[in-house]
XYZ file of C-alpha atoms in Angstrom:
557
model
C 0.000 0.000 0.000
C 2.796 2.408 0.974
C 4.687 1.574 -2.200
C 1.596 2.292 -4.282
C 1.181 5.652 -2.563
C 4.801 6.548 -3.360
C 4.280 5.457 -6.964
C 1.169 7.641 -7.190
C 3.027 10.609 -5.645
C 5.957 10.184 -8.047
C 3.547 9.979 -10.991
C 1.867 13.229 -9.949
C 5.232 14.979 -9.510
C 6.403 13.702 -12.903
C 3.197 14.977 -14.527
C 3.672 18.404 -12.889
C 7.275 18.607 -14.110
C 6.324 17.593 -17.648
C 3.436 20.059 -17.638
C 5.724 22.803 -16.338
C 8.216 22.052 -19.086
C 5.501 22.205 -21.726
C 4.200 25.444 -20.237
C 7.670 26.975 -20.286
C 8.205 25.865 -23.883
C 4.782 27.223 -24.849
C 5.505 30.505 -23.071
C 8.830 30.786 -24.867
C 7.170 30.018 -28.197
C 4.516 32.651 -27.615
C 7.009 35.466 -26.965
C 6.219 38.368 -29.280
C 8.936 40.491 -30.842
C 8.225 44.209 -30.726
C 9.482 47.096 -32.855
C 11.185 45.022 -35.521
C 13.199 47.279 -37.856
C 15.171 45.946 -40.812
C 16.954 47.630 -43.701
C 18.323 45.758 -46.726
C 20.983 47.956 -48.332
C 21.372 46.765 -51.935
C 24.893 47.030 -53.343
C 25.649 47.410 -57.059
C 27.301 43.951 -57.129
C 24.014 42.234 -56.234
C 24.861 41.675 -52.573
C 22.866 43.112 -49.674
C 23.695 44.332 -46.204
C 20.980 43.511 -43.693
C 20.674 45.705 -40.592
C 18.172 44.555 -37.966
C 17.033 45.850 -34.615
C 14.227 44.426 -32.485
C 13.079 44.125 -28.885
C 12.682 40.711 -27.277
C 10.607 40.692 -24.047
C 11.937 38.410 -21.302
C 9.394 37.398 -18.645
C 11.401 34.734 -16.827
C 14.948 33.496 -16.373
C 16.290 32.262 -19.735
C 19.729 31.482 -21.108
C 19.276 31.953 -24.865
C 17.240 33.688 -27.586
C 16.487 32.183 -30.989
C 16.589 34.220 -34.174
C 16.468 33.484 -37.883
C 17.885 35.128 -41.000
C 16.501 34.090 -44.372
C 18.519 33.695 -47.588
C 17.682 32.437 -51.086
C 19.066 29.589 -53.192
C 21.854 31.643 -54.745
C 22.997 33.681 -51.747
C 25.387 33.036 -48.877
C 25.851 34.664 -45.484
C 29.284 36.200 -45.745
C 29.603 38.189 -42.513
C 27.574 38.600 -39.317
C 27.831 40.984 -36.362
C 25.516 40.661 -33.349
C 25.056 43.028 -30.394
C 22.699 42.922 -27.422
C 21.804 45.142 -24.504
C 19.090 45.298 -21.883
C 16.597 48.134 -22.179
C 17.952 49.725 -18.982
C 21.529 49.753 -20.319
C 23.081 52.313 -22.621
C 25.950 50.218 -23.993
C 25.522 47.050 -26.060
C 28.061 44.229 -25.959
C 29.110 42.246 -29.054
C 28.604 38.514 -29.422
C 31.134 36.131 -30.955
C 30.489 32.853 -32.730
C 31.122 29.717 -30.693
C 29.862 26.213 -29.949
C 30.373 26.130 -26.160
C 27.063 27.919 -25.340
C 28.979 30.425 -23.243
C 27.492 33.792 -22.331
C 28.133 36.289 -25.123
C 28.371 33.702 -27.908
C 26.092 32.764 -30.793
C 25.696 29.566 -32.763
C 24.692 29.250 -36.449
C 22.883 26.341 -38.065
C 21.840 26.475 -41.778
C 18.699 24.561 -42.674
C 17.741 25.016 -46.308
C 17.288 28.755 -46.837
C 17.076 29.442 -43.097
C 20.052 30.454 -41.002
C 19.032 29.728 -37.406
C 20.845 31.859 -34.882
C 20.991 31.119 -31.123
C 22.251 33.858 -28.789
C 23.470 32.722 -25.357
C 23.122 35.032 -22.385
C 21.682 35.051 -18.840
C 18.513 37.158 -18.985
C 15.687 37.754 -16.537
C 12.517 39.893 -16.681
C 13.726 42.641 -18.969
C 13.477 43.739 -22.579
C 16.525 42.777 -24.600
C 17.375 44.987 -27.587
C 19.182 43.024 -30.302
C 20.941 44.450 -33.366
C 22.468 42.451 -36.195
C 24.385 43.348 -39.341
C 24.814 40.678 -42.003
C 26.470 40.719 -45.434
C 24.483 38.523 -47.857
C 26.371 37.700 -51.062
C 24.780 36.960 -54.478
C 21.260 37.862 -53.355
C 20.293 39.347 -56.721
C 20.475 37.353 -59.975
C 20.968 38.930 -63.403
C 18.690 37.594 -66.136
C 19.478 39.317 -69.457
C 18.206 42.915 -69.016
C 16.739 42.400 -65.530
C 18.125 42.006 -62.038
C 15.694 39.916 -59.989
C 15.528 39.301 -56.261
C 13.613 36.308 -54.868
C 14.118 36.575 -51.165
C 12.495 35.760 -47.783
C 11.954 39.305 -46.562
C 10.680 38.238 -43.138
C 11.080 34.794 -41.585
C 11.278 34.956 -37.784
C 10.892 32.126 -35.236
C 8.674 34.234 -32.972
C 5.392 36.082 -33.271
C 5.764 39.660 -34.399
C 4.043 42.869 -33.370
C 4.574 45.468 -36.098
C 7.568 45.479 -38.399
C 9.097 47.992 -40.763
C 11.343 46.596 -43.503
C 13.159 48.808 -46.000
C 14.810 47.998 -49.343
C 17.401 50.671 -50.138
C 18.562 50.616 -53.766
C 22.001 51.896 -54.817
C 20.567 54.673 -57.022
C 17.346 56.532 -57.744
C 14.725 54.732 -59.817
C 11.333 55.441 -61.275
C 8.931 53.421 -59.061
C 6.842 52.530 -62.136
C 9.886 50.732 -63.623
C 10.144 48.405 -60.611
C 8.036 45.237 -60.487
C 7.064 43.868 -57.060
C 5.299 40.789 -55.792
C 4.894 39.697 -52.178
C 3.527 36.393 -50.959
C 2.780 35.098 -47.487
C 1.160 37.573 -45.112
C -1.764 39.364 -46.753
C -1.879 42.296 -44.327
C 1.147 44.113 -45.693
C 1.451 47.701 -46.842
C 4.192 49.158 -49.027
C 5.175 52.568 -50.339
C 8.146 54.445 -51.736
C 9.758 56.642 -49.098
C 11.881 58.268 -51.780
C 13.179 57.307 -55.230
C 15.522 54.653 -53.868
C 13.863 53.432 -50.647
C 10.922 51.027 -50.608
C 9.167 50.507 -47.251
C 7.098 47.509 -46.160
C 4.910 47.651 -43.057
C 3.650 44.443 -41.460
C 1.177 45.041 -38.589
C 1.595 41.587 -37.034
C 2.682 38.057 -37.871
C 2.562 34.656 -36.216
C 5.708 32.586 -35.727
C 4.750 30.384 -38.675
C 4.105 33.276 -41.098
C 6.620 34.822 -43.474
C 6.863 37.413 -46.236
C 8.575 36.504 -49.518
C 9.537 39.258 -51.956
C 10.074 39.042 -55.695
C 11.498 42.263 -57.136
C 12.711 43.169 -60.608
C 14.843 46.182 -61.594
C 16.864 47.164 -64.643
C 20.235 45.464 -65.155
C 21.920 48.879 -65.340
C 20.994 49.588 -61.711
C 23.286 46.789 -60.460
C 26.030 47.248 -63.012
C 28.626 45.109 -61.182
C 26.387 42.101 -60.558
C 28.215 39.024 -61.867
C 25.705 36.510 -60.549
C 23.918 35.576 -63.784
C 21.131 33.086 -64.408
C 19.530 31.550 -67.501
C 17.393 33.920 -69.547
C 14.503 31.435 -69.681
C 14.186 31.360 -65.908
C 14.161 35.147 -65.771
C 11.370 35.199 -68.341
C 9.396 32.699 -66.266
C 9.774 34.858 -63.154
C 8.689 38.003 -65.036
C 5.717 36.148 -66.526
C 4.692 34.894 -63.075
C 4.923 38.417 -61.661
C 2.852 39.806 -64.549
C 0.197 37.158 -64.044
C 0.087 37.770 -60.302
C -0.127 41.526 -60.811
C -2.956 41.083 -63.322
C -4.799 38.784 -60.900
C -4.236 41.271 -58.072
C -5.534 44.125 -60.231
C -8.605 42.022 -61.066
C -9.201 41.315 -57.350
C -8.777 44.995 -56.524
C -11.271 45.891 -59.249
C -13.841 43.507 -57.806
C -13.228 44.953 -54.351
C -13.856 48.455 -55.696
C -17.071 47.254 -57.337
C -18.091 45.676 -54.040
C -17.349 48.932 -52.210
C -19.622 50.849 -54.556
C -22.227 48.108 -54.151
C -22.114 48.641 -50.366
C -22.600 52.392 -50.815
C -25.491 51.858 -53.240
C -27.238 49.212 -51.098
C -26.988 51.352 -47.957
C -28.284 54.321 -49.957
C -31.224 52.314 -51.309
C -32.175 51.154 -47.786
C -32.023 54.707 -46.393
C -33.821 56.295 -49.357
C -36.531 53.638 -49.223
C -37.005 54.140 -45.502
C -37.091 57.930 -45.932
C -39.696 57.681 -48.696
C -42.007 55.475 -46.614
C -41.613 57.668 -43.516
C -42.224 60.954 -45.324
C -45.200 59.491 -47.192
C -46.734 58.366 -43.899
C -46.197 61.812 -42.373
C -47.746 63.469 -45.414
C -50.858 61.290 -45.099
C -51.456 62.606 -41.567
C -50.706 66.142 -42.694
C -53.285 65.870 -45.478
C -55.877 64.819 -42.891
C -54.923 67.566 -40.436
C -58.105 69.241 -39.108
C -58.520 72.933 -39.780
C -58.849 75.164 -36.748
C -59.031 78.719 -35.495
C -57.222 80.102 -32.461
C -60.407 79.925 -30.460
C -60.777 76.189 -30.922
C -57.926 75.266 -28.578
C -58.039 75.669 -24.844
C -55.422 78.289 -23.900
C -53.715 76.532 -20.950
C -53.663 73.244 -22.867
C -50.310 71.672 -22.033
C -47.708 71.403 -19.314
C -44.313 72.876 -20.291
C -42.741 69.411 -20.537
C -45.415 68.179 -22.920
C -45.132 71.375 -24.921
C -41.369 70.904 -25.229
C -41.967 67.361 -26.470
C -44.543 68.526 -28.957
C -42.328 71.284 -30.382
C -39.103 69.237 -30.079
C -37.441 71.742 -27.797
C -34.448 70.061 -26.201
C -34.650 70.012 -22.402
C -32.725 68.157 -19.742
C -34.806 66.187 -17.261
C -33.943 68.639 -14.497
C -35.035 71.585 -16.635
C -38.350 69.814 -17.118
C -38.670 69.454 -13.335
C -38.014 73.177 -12.807
C -40.596 74.133 -15.446
C -43.149 71.928 -13.694
C -42.302 73.643 -10.396
C -42.865 77.012 -12.107
C -46.183 75.693 -13.420
C -47.293 74.712 -9.904
C -46.218 78.099 -8.535
C -48.173 79.847 -11.337
C -51.284 77.899 -10.347
C -50.797 78.639 -6.646
C -50.244 74.985 -5.751
C -46.667 75.616 -4.602
C -45.015 78.521 -2.813
C -41.363 79.182 -3.518
C -38.769 81.144 -1.573
C -35.455 81.749 -3.311
C -32.049 81.701 -1.632
C -29.415 83.689 -3.524
C -25.778 84.502 -2.815
C -24.298 88.009 -2.765
C -23.817 87.871 -6.559
C -27.508 87.042 -6.953
C -26.683 83.519 -8.088
C -29.156 80.808 -7.173
C -28.144 78.732 -4.135
C -31.372 76.947 -3.192
C -35.147 77.074 -3.460
C -37.501 76.417 -0.539
C -40.827 74.938 -1.598
C -44.114 74.656 0.315
C -47.036 72.549 -0.924
C -50.351 74.476 -0.752
C -52.594 72.102 -2.660
C -52.206 68.357 -3.000
C -54.140 67.940 -6.255
C -52.818 69.025 -9.679
C -54.663 69.095 -12.991
C -52.169 67.015 -15.010
C -50.261 63.792 -14.212
C -46.762 65.268 -14.498
C -47.474 68.078 -12.041
C -49.159 65.560 -9.723
C -45.972 63.461 -9.599
C -43.982 66.534 -8.501
C -46.517 67.456 -5.829
C -46.562 63.894 -4.469
C -42.750 63.845 -4.305
C -42.597 67.041 -2.224
C -45.507 65.981 -0.028
C -43.668 62.739 0.766
C -40.792 64.829 2.113
C -42.528 67.192 4.559
C -46.213 67.877 4.126
C -46.995 71.534 4.809
C -43.375 72.360 5.658
C -40.773 74.092 3.507
C -38.664 71.627 1.536
C -35.153 72.466 0.358
C -34.701 71.643 -3.318
C -31.017 70.857 -2.775
C -31.825 68.528 0.125
C -34.472 66.853 -2.045
C -32.084 66.482 -4.985
C -28.913 65.296 -3.250
C -28.633 62.316 -0.991
C -25.164 63.486 -0.038
C -24.422 67.193 -0.569
C -20.673 66.677 -0.220
C -20.470 63.957 -2.861
C -23.226 65.600 -4.965
C -24.926 62.255 -5.430
C -28.533 62.450 -6.618
C -31.051 60.911 -4.243
C -33.084 57.844 -5.169
C -36.360 59.784 -4.880
C -35.055 62.518 -7.208
C -33.908 60.035 -9.859
C -37.169 58.113 -9.582
C -39.189 61.307 -10.017
C -37.327 62.287 -13.202
C -37.863 58.819 -14.653
C -41.577 58.838 -13.802
C -42.007 62.309 -15.336
C -40.478 61.123 -18.603
C -42.726 58.063 -18.678
C -45.788 60.165 -17.861
C -44.969 62.602 -20.701
C -44.766 59.674 -23.148
C -48.130 58.391 -21.948
C -49.769 61.819 -22.186
C -48.544 62.284 -25.770
C -50.352 59.068 -26.694
C -53.396 59.583 -24.456
C -54.107 63.013 -25.913
C -53.725 61.521 -29.403
C -50.888 63.858 -30.313
C -48.770 61.071 -31.823
C -49.504 57.892 -33.729
C -48.060 55.243 -31.409
C -47.855 52.229 -33.716
C -46.349 53.996 -36.788
C -43.915 55.786 -34.469
C -42.783 52.440 -33.025
C -42.474 50.771 -36.440
C -40.545 53.625 -38.046
C -38.433 54.030 -34.904
C -37.316 50.398 -35.262
C -36.793 51.036 -38.977
C -34.539 53.993 -38.155
C -32.330 51.848 -35.935
C -32.266 49.189 -38.671
C -30.939 51.834 -41.095
C -28.284 52.838 -38.551
C -27.189 49.186 -38.180
C -27.041 48.757 -41.968
C -25.014 51.961 -42.230
C -22.615 50.849 -39.471
C -22.058 47.394 -40.984
C -21.613 48.923 -44.437
C -19.102 51.463 -43.130
C -17.104 48.722 -41.391
C -17.070 46.613 -44.551
C -16.058 49.642 -46.597
C -13.170 50.363 -44.239
C -11.891 46.779 -44.402
C -12.015 46.773 -48.204
C -10.298 50.158 -48.420
C -7.374 48.918 -46.349
C -6.932 46.061 -48.839
C -6.928 48.087 -52.051
C -5.535 51.358 -50.662
C -8.521 53.253 -51.993
C -8.893 56.885 -51.048
C -11.267 57.414 -48.160
C -13.606 59.858 -49.904
C -16.342 57.191 -50.060
C -16.663 57.677 -46.316
C -17.974 61.160 -47.122
C -21.048 59.564 -48.706
C -21.543 57.369 -45.631
C -21.171 60.440 -43.410
C -23.847 62.225 -45.469
C -26.110 59.197 -44.988
C -25.641 59.454 -41.224
C -26.322 63.200 -41.201
C -29.485 62.634 -43.226
C -30.689 59.944 -40.800
C -30.117 62.251 -37.823
C -31.943 65.138 -39.506
C -34.761 62.822 -40.572
C -35.192 61.523 -37.032
C -35.280 65.028 -35.583
C -37.825 66.318 -38.106
C -40.019 63.266 -38.586
C -40.056 61.172 -35.394
C -42.281 60.766 -33.495
C -45.054 60.768 -36.103
C -47.705 63.333 -35.149
C -51.352 62.673 -35.704
C -53.523 65.261 -37.443
C -54.468 66.624 -34.006
C -50.811 66.717 -33.014
C -49.863 68.651 -36.139
C -52.617 71.219 -35.566
C -51.727 71.562 -31.898
C -47.989 71.973 -32.556
C -48.712 74.604 -35.217
C -50.911 76.566 -32.829
C -48.413 76.527 -29.971
C -45.459 77.338 -32.194
C -47.276 80.462 -33.397
C -48.232 81.292 -29.822
C -44.686 80.962 -28.452
C -43.180 82.905 -31.325
C -45.277 85.961 -30.442
C -43.736 86.142 -26.956
C -42.794 88.399 -25.139
C -45.632 90.510 -26.542
C -49.159 89.553 -27.392
C -50.983 89.560 -24.054
C -53.549 92.303 -23.870
C -53.702 94.794 -20.977
C -57.110 93.564 -19.856
C -56.272 89.865 -20.267
C -57.042 87.552 -17.310
C -54.315 86.938 -14.714
C -54.032 83.346 -15.857
C -53.037 84.518 -19.353
C -50.231 86.628 -17.906
C -49.108 83.648 -15.825
C -49.034 81.327 -18.827
C -47.141 83.854 -20.943
C -44.520 84.223 -18.246
C -44.337 80.451 -17.639
C -43.829 79.601 -21.307
C -41.315 82.415 -21.749
C -38.927 80.371 -19.528
C -39.273 77.494 -21.956
C -38.221 79.757 -24.847
C -35.455 81.551 -22.862
C -37.413 84.806 -23.232
C -38.206 85.231 -19.524
C -36.181 88.456 -19.126
C -37.953 90.155 -22.048
C -41.326 88.886 -20.900
C -40.765 90.275 -17.407
C -40.055 93.696 -18.873
C -43.249 93.407 -20.929
C -45.246 92.506 -17.795
C -43.665 95.357 -15.894
C -44.548 97.851 -18.627
C -48.177 96.755 -18.372
C -48.203 97.220 -14.592
C -48.616 93.526 -13.786
C -45.267 92.907 -12.053
C -46.519 93.667 -8.541
C -50.142 92.644 -8.984
C -49.420 89.115 -10.185
C -48.481 86.690 -7.373
C -46.595 84.351 -9.717
C -44.494 87.170 -11.168
C -43.740 88.477 -7.659
C -42.499 85.097 -6.493
C -40.268 84.751 -9.571
C -38.889 88.298 -9.325
C -35.654 87.340 -7.450
C -34.676 84.969 -10.302
C -36.050 87.006 -13.209
C -32.570 87.379 -14.720
C -31.638 83.697 -14.400
C -31.995 81.493 -17.467
C -33.511 78.048 -17.248
C -30.193 76.277 -17.904
C -28.750 77.821 -14.724
C -31.350 76.264 -12.412
C -29.585 73.330 -10.780
């Protein structure tokens, strides 16, 4: 029994050690090289000088780093210099070739067209910056009138996070006279930095991925290249490059067609939606009932409902203040203002005089203040903030704002100002158009990065978005015929403020004019109008609002 227990314990320990070894190997294999920079300096004899610099992250104690330099069938590595330093050091130390695996040595093994390089050093939890300089002989091959390079541009044993590789030619060239073909990683970008420097940018690459370059230049550019190949092979390479370039051009053309198809399809969806929405709105407008000013009850709507109807943008708190003003105008609330020495609003003290309001939104506000202290002055700031120091809104305050919004939605439907079902259907349709536009824009972006198309097509997509936003503002929600007539009446009424109320008009008319002037940010002008007509001291609502007559609605907080 004891022996079996020891066997079981040894088996578990062996499994842990094997698993740890696999984990360490996996961790080493998953190391990602950062900031890889390489420059291939092309010499006029067909050789190249490779200069590399990259950062290797070390997360644990290790004793070596693997690297790889690619060559082609005709080339040989003639000379190699390697340097390494930690990221916290300013001086790099050179490595020498050796087989003893001593610190500061490197070992080369050639496998096919890969030169595997192992750098030996004691490293722990730091970023190692490695630079190499290699002379590669006979990299370019001369075929009749062309010098051709078939070369593994990038072939590293580790994953890669962004690389910049440059090909620097010995003299200036016309970029249109240079033929290029890359295979391997598809996400690669290239451009001419100047007339002799070609830049390749690779955003990322796995350890198994590589980039192979085929490049053709005139034979006169590398005048001293003695590495010649058969003319027939050169013709085959040129033919293969031409075929690949033609196929790539065909693929790019189809991608451009697909991009335009995306723009057209998105446009058709949005235009179709707009046509249906505007036609529906026009049908209600055609059936709009005629009216005269006398047909509508003067104090018809609460300020919040009026703002909804006329699409006047209000914050929820501004809606609460307008409802408080409404209750003060009707004598259902008393307000006492607390101002600082600069006549800036500090607080408002509210007293409930009547517990019944004539519309649901105002009733919610009355109930909220009654629940605080019935018949006693209530501080607005104390009601709003649960903690004055942290300025955190109280639960009752947040609940009241939410209930007021819901009540306004219900009143718009109950008073038959909007068509509920068409508004819901076209509201969903609007979001569907936004989703189609978003997916189309994403697809357009991905295709543009593949074909290097100019980004002006995004301007059309941006115009689509602007149109959708304008359409939503002007057309949703969908008003019924009654809603259209009502909104027209109240828009005309509000536009005539701050004048329009007659001298002998009832007190309630003066109150409503002054109340709605806050909604339109015309309260200062309306107060002057009331004062000129001798109503400033006679009207209880105007008297109570006198201390804050110069304050705009947006400053009530």
